[in-house]
mmCIF file of C-alpha atoms in Angstrom:
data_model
loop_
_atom_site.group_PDB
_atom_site.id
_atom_site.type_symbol
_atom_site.label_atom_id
_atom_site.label_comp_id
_atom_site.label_asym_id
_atom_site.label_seq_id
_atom_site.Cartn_x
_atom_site.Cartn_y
_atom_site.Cartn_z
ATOM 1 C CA UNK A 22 -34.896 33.722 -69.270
ATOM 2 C CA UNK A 23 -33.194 31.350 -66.869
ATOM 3 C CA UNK A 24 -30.570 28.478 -69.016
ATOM 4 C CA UNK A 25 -32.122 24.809 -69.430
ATOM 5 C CA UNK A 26 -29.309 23.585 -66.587
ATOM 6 C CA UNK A 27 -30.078 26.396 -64.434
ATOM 7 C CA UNK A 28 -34.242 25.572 -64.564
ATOM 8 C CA UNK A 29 -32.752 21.783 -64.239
ATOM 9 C CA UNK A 30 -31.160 22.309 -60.966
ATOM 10 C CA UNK A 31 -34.253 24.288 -59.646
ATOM 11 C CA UNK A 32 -37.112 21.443 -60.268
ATOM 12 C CA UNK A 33 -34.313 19.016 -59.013
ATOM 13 C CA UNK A 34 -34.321 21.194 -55.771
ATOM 14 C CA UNK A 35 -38.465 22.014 -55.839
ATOM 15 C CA UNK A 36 -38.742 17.986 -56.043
ATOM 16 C CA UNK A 37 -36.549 17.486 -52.983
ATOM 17 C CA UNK A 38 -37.478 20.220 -50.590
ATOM 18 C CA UNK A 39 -41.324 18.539 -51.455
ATOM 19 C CA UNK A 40 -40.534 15.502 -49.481
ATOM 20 C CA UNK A 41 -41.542 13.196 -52.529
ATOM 21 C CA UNK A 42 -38.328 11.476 -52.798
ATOM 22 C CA UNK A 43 -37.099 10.602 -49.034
ATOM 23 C CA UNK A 44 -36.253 7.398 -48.775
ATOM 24 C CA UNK A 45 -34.744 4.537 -46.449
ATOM 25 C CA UNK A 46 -31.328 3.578 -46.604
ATOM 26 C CA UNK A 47 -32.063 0.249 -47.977
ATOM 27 C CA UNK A 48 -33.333 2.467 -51.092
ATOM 28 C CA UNK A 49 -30.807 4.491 -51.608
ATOM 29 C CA UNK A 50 -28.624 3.530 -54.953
ATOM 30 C CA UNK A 51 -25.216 4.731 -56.444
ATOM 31 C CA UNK A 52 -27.432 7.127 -58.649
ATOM 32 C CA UNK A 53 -29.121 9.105 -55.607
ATOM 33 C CA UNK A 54 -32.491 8.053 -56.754
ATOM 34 C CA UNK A 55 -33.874 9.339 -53.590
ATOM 35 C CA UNK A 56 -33.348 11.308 -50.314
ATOM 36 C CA UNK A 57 -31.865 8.710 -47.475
ATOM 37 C CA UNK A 58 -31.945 9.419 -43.880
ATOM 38 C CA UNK A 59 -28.262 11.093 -43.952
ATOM 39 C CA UNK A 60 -29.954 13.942 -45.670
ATOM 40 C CA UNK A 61 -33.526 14.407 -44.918
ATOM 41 C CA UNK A 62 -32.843 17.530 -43.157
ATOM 42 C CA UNK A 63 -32.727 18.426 -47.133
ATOM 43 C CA UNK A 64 -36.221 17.432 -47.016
ATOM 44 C CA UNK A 65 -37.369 19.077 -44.102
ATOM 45 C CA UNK A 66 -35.389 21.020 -41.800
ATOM 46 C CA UNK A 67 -36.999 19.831 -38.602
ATOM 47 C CA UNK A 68 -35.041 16.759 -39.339
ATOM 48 C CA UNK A 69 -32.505 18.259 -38.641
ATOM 49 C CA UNK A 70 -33.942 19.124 -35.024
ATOM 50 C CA UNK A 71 -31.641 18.600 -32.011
ATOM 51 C CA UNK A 72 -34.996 16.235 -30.217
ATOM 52 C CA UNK A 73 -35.216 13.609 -32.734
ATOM 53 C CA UNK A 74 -36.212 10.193 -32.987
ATOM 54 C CA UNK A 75 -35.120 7.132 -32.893
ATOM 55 C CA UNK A 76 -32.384 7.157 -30.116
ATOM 56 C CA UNK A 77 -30.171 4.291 -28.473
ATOM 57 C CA UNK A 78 -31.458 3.794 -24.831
ATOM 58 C CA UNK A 79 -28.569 3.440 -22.260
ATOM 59 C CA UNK A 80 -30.183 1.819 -19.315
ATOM 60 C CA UNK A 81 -27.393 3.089 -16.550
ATOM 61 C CA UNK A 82 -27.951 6.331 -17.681
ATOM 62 C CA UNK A 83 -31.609 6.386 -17.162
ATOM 63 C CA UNK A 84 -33.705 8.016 -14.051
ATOM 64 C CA UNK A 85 -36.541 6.400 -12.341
ATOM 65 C CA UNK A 86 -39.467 9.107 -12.534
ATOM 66 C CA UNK A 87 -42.501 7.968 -10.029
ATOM 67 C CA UNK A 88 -45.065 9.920 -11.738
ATOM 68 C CA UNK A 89 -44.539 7.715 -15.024
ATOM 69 C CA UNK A 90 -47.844 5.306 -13.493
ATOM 70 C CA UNK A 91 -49.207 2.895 -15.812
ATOM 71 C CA UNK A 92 -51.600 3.687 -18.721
ATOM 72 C CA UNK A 93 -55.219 3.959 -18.663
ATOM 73 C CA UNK A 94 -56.518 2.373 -21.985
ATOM 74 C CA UNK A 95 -59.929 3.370 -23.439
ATOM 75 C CA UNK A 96 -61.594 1.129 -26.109
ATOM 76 C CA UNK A 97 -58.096 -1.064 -26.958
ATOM 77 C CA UNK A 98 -60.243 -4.107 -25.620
ATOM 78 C CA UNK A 99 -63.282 -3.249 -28.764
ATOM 79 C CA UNK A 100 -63.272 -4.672 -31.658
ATOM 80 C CA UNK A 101 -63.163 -2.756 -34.775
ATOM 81 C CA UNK A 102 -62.980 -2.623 -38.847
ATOM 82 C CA UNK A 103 -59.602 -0.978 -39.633
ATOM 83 C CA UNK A 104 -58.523 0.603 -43.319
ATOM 84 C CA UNK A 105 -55.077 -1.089 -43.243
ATOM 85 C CA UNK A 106 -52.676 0.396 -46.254
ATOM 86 C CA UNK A 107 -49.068 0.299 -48.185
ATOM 87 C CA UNK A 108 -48.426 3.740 -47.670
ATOM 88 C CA UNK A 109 -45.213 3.019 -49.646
ATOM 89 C CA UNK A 110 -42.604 2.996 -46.427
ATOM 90 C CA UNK A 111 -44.875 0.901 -44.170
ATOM 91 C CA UNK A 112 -47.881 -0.701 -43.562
ATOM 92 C CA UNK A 113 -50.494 1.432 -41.459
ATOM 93 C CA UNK A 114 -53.431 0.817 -39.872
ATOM 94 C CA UNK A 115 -55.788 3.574 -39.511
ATOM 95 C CA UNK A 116 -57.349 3.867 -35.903
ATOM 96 C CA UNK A 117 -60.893 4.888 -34.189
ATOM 97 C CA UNK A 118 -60.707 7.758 -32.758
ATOM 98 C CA UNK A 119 -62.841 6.432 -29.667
ATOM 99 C CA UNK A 120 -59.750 4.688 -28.614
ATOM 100 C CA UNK A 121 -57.544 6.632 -26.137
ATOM 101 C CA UNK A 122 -55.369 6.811 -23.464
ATOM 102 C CA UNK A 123 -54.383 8.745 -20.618
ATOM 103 C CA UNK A 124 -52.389 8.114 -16.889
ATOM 104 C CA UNK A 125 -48.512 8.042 -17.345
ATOM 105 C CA UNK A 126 -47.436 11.842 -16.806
ATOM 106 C CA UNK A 127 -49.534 12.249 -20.023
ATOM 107 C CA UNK A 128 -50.230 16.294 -20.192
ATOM 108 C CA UNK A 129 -53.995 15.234 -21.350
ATOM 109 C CA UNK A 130 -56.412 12.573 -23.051
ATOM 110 C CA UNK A 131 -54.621 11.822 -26.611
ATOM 111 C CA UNK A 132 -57.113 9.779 -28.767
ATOM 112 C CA UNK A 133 -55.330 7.543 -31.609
ATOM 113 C CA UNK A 134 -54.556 8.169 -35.111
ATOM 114 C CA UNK A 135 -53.057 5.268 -36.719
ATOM 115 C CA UNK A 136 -50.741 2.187 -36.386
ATOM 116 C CA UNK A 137 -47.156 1.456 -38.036
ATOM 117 C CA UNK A 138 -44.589 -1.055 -38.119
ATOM 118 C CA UNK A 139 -40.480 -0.909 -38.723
ATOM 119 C CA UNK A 140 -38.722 -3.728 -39.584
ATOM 120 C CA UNK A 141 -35.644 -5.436 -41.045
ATOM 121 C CA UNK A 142 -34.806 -8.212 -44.003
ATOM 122 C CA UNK A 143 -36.523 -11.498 -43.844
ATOM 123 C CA UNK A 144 -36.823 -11.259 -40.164
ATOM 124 C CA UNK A 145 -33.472 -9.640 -39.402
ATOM 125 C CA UNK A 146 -32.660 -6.600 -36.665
ATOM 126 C CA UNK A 147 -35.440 -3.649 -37.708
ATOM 127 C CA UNK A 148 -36.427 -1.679 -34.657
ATOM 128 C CA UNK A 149 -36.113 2.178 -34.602
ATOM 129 C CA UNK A 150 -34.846 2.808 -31.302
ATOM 130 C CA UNK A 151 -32.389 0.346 -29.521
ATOM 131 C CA UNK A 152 -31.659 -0.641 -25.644
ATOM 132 C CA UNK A 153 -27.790 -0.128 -24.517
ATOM 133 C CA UNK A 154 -26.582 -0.970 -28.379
ATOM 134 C CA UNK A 155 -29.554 -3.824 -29.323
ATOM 135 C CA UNK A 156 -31.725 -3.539 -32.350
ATOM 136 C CA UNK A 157 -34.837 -5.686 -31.935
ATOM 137 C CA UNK A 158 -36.817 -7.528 -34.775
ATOM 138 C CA UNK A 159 -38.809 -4.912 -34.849
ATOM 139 C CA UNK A 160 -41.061 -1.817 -33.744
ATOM 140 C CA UNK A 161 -44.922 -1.166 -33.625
ATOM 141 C CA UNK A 162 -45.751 2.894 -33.599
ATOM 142 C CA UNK A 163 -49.246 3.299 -32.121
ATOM 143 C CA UNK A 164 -49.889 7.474 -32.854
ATOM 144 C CA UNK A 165 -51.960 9.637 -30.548
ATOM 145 C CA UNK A 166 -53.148 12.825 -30.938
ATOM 146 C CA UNK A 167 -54.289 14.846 -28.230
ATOM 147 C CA UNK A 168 -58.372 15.085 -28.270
ATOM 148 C CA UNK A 169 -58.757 18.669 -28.883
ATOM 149 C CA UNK A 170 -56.749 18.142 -32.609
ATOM 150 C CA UNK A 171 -58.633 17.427 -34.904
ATOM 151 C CA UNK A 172 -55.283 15.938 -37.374
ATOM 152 C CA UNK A 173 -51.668 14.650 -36.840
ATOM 153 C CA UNK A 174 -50.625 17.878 -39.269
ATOM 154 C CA UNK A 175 -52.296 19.954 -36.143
ATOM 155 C CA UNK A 176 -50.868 18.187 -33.365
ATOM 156 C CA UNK A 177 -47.574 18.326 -34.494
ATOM 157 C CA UNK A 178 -47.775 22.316 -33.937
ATOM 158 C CA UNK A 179 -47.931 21.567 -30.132
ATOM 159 C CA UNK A 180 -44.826 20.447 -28.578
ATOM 160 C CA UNK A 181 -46.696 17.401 -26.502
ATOM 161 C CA UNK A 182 -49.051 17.027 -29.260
ATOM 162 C CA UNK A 183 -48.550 13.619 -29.848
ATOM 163 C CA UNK A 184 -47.910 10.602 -27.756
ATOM 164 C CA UNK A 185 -46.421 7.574 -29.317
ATOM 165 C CA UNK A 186 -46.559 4.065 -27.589
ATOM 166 C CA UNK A 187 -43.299 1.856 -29.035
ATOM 167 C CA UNK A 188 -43.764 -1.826 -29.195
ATOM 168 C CA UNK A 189 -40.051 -3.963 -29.688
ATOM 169 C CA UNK A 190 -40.447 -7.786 -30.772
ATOM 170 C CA UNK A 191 -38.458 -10.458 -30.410
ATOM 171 C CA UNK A 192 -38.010 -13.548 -32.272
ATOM 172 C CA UNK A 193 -39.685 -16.401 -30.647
ATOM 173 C CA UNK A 194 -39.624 -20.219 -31.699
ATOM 174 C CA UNK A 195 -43.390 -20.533 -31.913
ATOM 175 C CA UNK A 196 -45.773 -18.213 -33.763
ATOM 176 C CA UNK A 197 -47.888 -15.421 -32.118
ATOM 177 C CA UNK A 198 -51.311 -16.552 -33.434
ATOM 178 C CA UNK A 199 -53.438 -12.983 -32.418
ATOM 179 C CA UNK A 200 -51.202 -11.298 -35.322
ATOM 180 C CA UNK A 201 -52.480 -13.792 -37.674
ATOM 181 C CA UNK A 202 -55.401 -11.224 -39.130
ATOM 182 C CA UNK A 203 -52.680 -8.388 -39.722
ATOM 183 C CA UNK A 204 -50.350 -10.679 -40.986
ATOM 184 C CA UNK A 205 -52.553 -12.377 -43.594
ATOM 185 C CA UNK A 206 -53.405 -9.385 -44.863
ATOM 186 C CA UNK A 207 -49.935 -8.611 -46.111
ATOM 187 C CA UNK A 208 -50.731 -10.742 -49.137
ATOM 188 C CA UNK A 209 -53.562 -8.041 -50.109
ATOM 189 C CA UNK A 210 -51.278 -4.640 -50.310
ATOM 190 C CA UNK A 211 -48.043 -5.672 -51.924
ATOM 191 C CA UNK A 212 -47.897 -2.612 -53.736
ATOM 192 C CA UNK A 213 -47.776 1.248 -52.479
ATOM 193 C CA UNK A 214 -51.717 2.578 -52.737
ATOM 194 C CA UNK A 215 -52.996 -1.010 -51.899
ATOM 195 C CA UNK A 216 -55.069 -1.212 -48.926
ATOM 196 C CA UNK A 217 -57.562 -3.721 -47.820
ATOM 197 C CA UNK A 218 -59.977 -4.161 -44.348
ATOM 198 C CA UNK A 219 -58.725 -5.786 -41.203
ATOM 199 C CA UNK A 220 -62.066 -6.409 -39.950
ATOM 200 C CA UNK A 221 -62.817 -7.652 -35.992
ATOM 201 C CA UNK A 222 -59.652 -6.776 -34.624
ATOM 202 C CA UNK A 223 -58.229 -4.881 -31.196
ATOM 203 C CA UNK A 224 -55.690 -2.949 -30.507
ATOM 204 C CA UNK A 225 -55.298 -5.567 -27.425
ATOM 205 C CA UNK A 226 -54.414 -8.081 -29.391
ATOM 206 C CA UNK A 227 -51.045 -6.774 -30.855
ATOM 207 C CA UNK A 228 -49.851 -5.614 -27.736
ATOM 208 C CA UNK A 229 -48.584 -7.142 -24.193
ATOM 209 C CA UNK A 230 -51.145 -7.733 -21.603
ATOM 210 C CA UNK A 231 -51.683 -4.710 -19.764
ATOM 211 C CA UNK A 232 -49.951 -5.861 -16.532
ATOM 212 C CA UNK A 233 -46.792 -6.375 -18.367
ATOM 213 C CA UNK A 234 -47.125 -2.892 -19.468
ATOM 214 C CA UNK A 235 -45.733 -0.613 -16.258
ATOM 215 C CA UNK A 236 -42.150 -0.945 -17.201
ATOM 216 C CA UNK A 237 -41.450 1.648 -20.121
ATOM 217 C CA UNK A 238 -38.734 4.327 -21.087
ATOM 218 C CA UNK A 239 -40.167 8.081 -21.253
ATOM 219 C CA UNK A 240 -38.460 10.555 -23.494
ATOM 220 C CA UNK A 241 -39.359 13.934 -25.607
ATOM 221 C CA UNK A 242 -38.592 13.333 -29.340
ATOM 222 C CA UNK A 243 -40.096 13.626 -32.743
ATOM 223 C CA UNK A 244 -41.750 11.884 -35.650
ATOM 224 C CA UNK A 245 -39.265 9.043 -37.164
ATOM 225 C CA UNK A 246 -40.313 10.060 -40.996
ATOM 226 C CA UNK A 247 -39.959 13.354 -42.608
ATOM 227 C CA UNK A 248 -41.133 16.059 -41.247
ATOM 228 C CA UNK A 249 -39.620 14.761 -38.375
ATOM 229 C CA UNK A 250 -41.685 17.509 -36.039
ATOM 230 C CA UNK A 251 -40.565 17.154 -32.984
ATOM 231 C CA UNK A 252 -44.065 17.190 -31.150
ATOM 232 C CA UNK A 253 -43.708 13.557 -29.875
ATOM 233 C CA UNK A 254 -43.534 12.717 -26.242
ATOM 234 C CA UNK A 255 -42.299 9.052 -26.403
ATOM 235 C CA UNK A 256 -42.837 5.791 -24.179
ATOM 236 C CA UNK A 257 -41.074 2.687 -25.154
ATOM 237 C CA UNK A 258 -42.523 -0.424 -23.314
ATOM 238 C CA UNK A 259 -39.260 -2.619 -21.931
ATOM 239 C CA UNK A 260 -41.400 -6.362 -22.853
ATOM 240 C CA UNK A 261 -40.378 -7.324 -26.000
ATOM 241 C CA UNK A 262 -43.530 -9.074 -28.403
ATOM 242 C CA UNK A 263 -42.757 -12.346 -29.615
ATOM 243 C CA UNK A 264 -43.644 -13.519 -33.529
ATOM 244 C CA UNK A 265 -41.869 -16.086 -34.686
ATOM 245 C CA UNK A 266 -39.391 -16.097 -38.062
ATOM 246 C CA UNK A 267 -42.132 -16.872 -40.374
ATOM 247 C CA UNK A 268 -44.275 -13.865 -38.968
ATOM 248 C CA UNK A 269 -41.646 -11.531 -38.857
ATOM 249 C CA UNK A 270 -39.904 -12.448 -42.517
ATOM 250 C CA UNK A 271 -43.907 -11.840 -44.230
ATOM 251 C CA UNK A 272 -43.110 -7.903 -43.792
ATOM 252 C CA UNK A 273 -40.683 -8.520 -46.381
ATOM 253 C CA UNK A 274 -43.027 -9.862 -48.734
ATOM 254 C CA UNK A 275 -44.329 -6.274 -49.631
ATOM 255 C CA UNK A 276 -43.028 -3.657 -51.932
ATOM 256 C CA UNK A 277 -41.695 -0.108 -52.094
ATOM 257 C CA UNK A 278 -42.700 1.781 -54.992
ATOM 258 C CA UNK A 279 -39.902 1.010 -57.525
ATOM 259 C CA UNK A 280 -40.623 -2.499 -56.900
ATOM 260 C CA UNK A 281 -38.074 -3.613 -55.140
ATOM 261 C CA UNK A 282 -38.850 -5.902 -51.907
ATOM 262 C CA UNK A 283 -39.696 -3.122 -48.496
ATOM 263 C CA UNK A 284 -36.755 -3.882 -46.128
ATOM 264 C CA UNK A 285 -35.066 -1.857 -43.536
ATOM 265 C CA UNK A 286 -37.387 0.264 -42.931
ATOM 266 C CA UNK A 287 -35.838 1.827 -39.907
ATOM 267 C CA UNK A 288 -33.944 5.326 -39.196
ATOM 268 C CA UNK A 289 -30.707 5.203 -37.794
ATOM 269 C CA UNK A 290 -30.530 6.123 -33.733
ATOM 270 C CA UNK A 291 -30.170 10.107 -33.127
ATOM 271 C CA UNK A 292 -28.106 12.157 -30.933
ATOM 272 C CA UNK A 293 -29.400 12.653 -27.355
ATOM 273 C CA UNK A 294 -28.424 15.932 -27.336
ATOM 274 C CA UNK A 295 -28.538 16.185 -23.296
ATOM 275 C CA UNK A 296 -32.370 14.854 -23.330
ATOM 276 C CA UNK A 297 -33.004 12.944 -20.104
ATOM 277 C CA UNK A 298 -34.561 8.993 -20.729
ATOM 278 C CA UNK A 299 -36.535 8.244 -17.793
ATOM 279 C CA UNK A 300 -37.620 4.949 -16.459
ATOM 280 C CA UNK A 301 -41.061 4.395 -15.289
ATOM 281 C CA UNK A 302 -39.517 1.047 -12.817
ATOM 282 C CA UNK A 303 -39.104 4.172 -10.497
ATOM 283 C CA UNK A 304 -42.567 4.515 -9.377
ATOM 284 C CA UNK A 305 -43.053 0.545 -8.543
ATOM 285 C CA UNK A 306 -39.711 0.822 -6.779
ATOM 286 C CA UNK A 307 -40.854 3.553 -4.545
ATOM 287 C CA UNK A 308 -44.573 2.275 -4.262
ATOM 288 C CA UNK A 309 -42.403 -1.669 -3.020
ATOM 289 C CA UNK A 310 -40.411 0.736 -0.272
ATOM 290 C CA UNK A 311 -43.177 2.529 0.867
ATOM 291 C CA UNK A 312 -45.255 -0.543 1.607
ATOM 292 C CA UNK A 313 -41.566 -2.132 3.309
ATOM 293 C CA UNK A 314 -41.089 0.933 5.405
ATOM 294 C CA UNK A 315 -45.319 0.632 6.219
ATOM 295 C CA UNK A 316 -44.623 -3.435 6.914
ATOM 296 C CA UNK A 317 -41.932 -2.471 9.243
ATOM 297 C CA UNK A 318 -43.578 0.359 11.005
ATOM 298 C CA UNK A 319 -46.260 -1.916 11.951
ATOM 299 C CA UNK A 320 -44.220 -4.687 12.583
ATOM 300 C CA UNK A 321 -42.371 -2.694 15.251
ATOM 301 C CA UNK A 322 -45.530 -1.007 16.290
ATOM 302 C CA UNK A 323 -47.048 -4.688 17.248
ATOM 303 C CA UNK A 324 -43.902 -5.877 19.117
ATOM 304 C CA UNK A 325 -44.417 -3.325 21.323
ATOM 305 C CA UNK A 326 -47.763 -3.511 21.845
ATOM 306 C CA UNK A 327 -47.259 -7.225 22.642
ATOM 307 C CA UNK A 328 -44.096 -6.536 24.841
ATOM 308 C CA UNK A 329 -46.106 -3.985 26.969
#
């Protein structure tokens, strides 16, 4: 029979590798309470992947890629009753699978799964990923799966499995009233478990209107969260979202499990690795000097025809 210390060490292990205990920074104590982002490879050892997510975008580094076209959005204009819950490191809103998306370089159809924020302190820098050093108020996750899955825990198997659009926001000086519905009903899942109905809501209205949509960064990455598969093929939208202070400091309102206020809820930026960020501002670029060289073609074509 195994010593008390020895069979101490091995539940403290069994309770770590089960992923129970991971935890944001902003979480972690002086006692090691929990797993923080430094060490969730400990926790899964995809995290520990050399194509994770978040990363820092550097824009002079980036390639234009004319096959990034915009999106084609399918049901993000309905209206529908969402199950919207403290899952105990974010708020999520679960999704209708009627609503999908295609275009973009996608490699199919991907229908969606669910929707998550990541944010700072009272209002403070929060987003995941960050362009050429910033860190935005904060980040929206909208998950897709492709159609033929049936769950996120098959997708993942698949390395273009999942598509994930990213939302930044910015602070603005006057409130964004369409997030009103999401963010009065902060006040009924303070706690981890609690979930309660957003009811007549779109995915259109938390999002840019779709013609300030074409402009948006194109990597291959993973989830943010433990397991951290890295399944995800990425597109960050450049236009920022505007909510103003008030809006963005209600996040902070809610709770993590041990009661203290949910803050921070971001990883830290990964390693590139030698992963290429491409830049969708390509294709409009080329489209613009096609139609120049066409203009000037035809321009030069009816000079001569009136010269003759």
């Amino acid at each position: 029979m195994l010593p008390l210390p020895v069979l101490f060490l091995l539940a403290s292990s069994m309770k770590i590798v089960s992923g129970a205990d991971w935890c944001y920074q902003s979480q972690v104590t002086c006692n090691h309470t929990c797993t923080g982002p430094d060490a969730w490879g400990v926790v899964s050892q995809h995290c520990s992947g050399r194509s994770q997510s978040p990363v820092n975008i550097v824009t002079r580094r980036i390639l234009p890629d004319e096959r990034l076209t915009p999106f084609h959005f399918v049901g993000y204009q309905e209206t529908f009753h969402g199950r919207l819950t403290n899952i105990g490191h974010t708020v999520q809103l679960d999704l209708p699978s009627n609503i999908t998306i295609k275009g973009g370089n996608l490699a199919a159809s991907y229908k969606a799964v669910q929707l998550h924020l990541h944010w700072g302190k009272d209002g403070g820098p929060g987003s995941e990923h960050t362009i050429d050093g910033e860190k935005f108020s904060m980040e929206m996750h909208i998950v897709h799966i492709k159609e033929q899955y049936n769950s996120l825990s098959q997708a993942v198997r698949d390395r273009t499995g999942v598509a994930v659009l990213g939302f930044l926001f910015q602070e603005s000086a006057s409130a964004n009233k369409k997030f009103d519905p999401l963010l009065n009903a902060l006040k009924y899942i303070p706690q981890p478990t609690n979930s309660t109905t957003l009811r007549g809501v779109s995915l259109n209205m938390f999002i840019p209107h779709q013609s300030n949509m074409t402009k948006y960064f194109r990597y291959d990455g993973s989830l943010t969260t433990p397991n951290c598969d890295e399944a995800v093929v990425w597109s960050l939208f450049e236009n920022a979202i505007p909510l103003s202070r008030k809006q963005l400091t209600a996040f902070s309102q809610i709770r993590f499990s041990n009661g203290e206020p949910m803050v921070r809820t971001y990883r830290p930026v990964q390693p590139l690795n030698g992963r290429q960020v491409y830049y969708s501002g390509g294709h409009v670029a080329l489209v613009s000097t096609a139609l120049l060289i066409t203009s000037m073609l035809v321009s030069s074509a009816l000079s001569l025809h009136t010269t003759a």
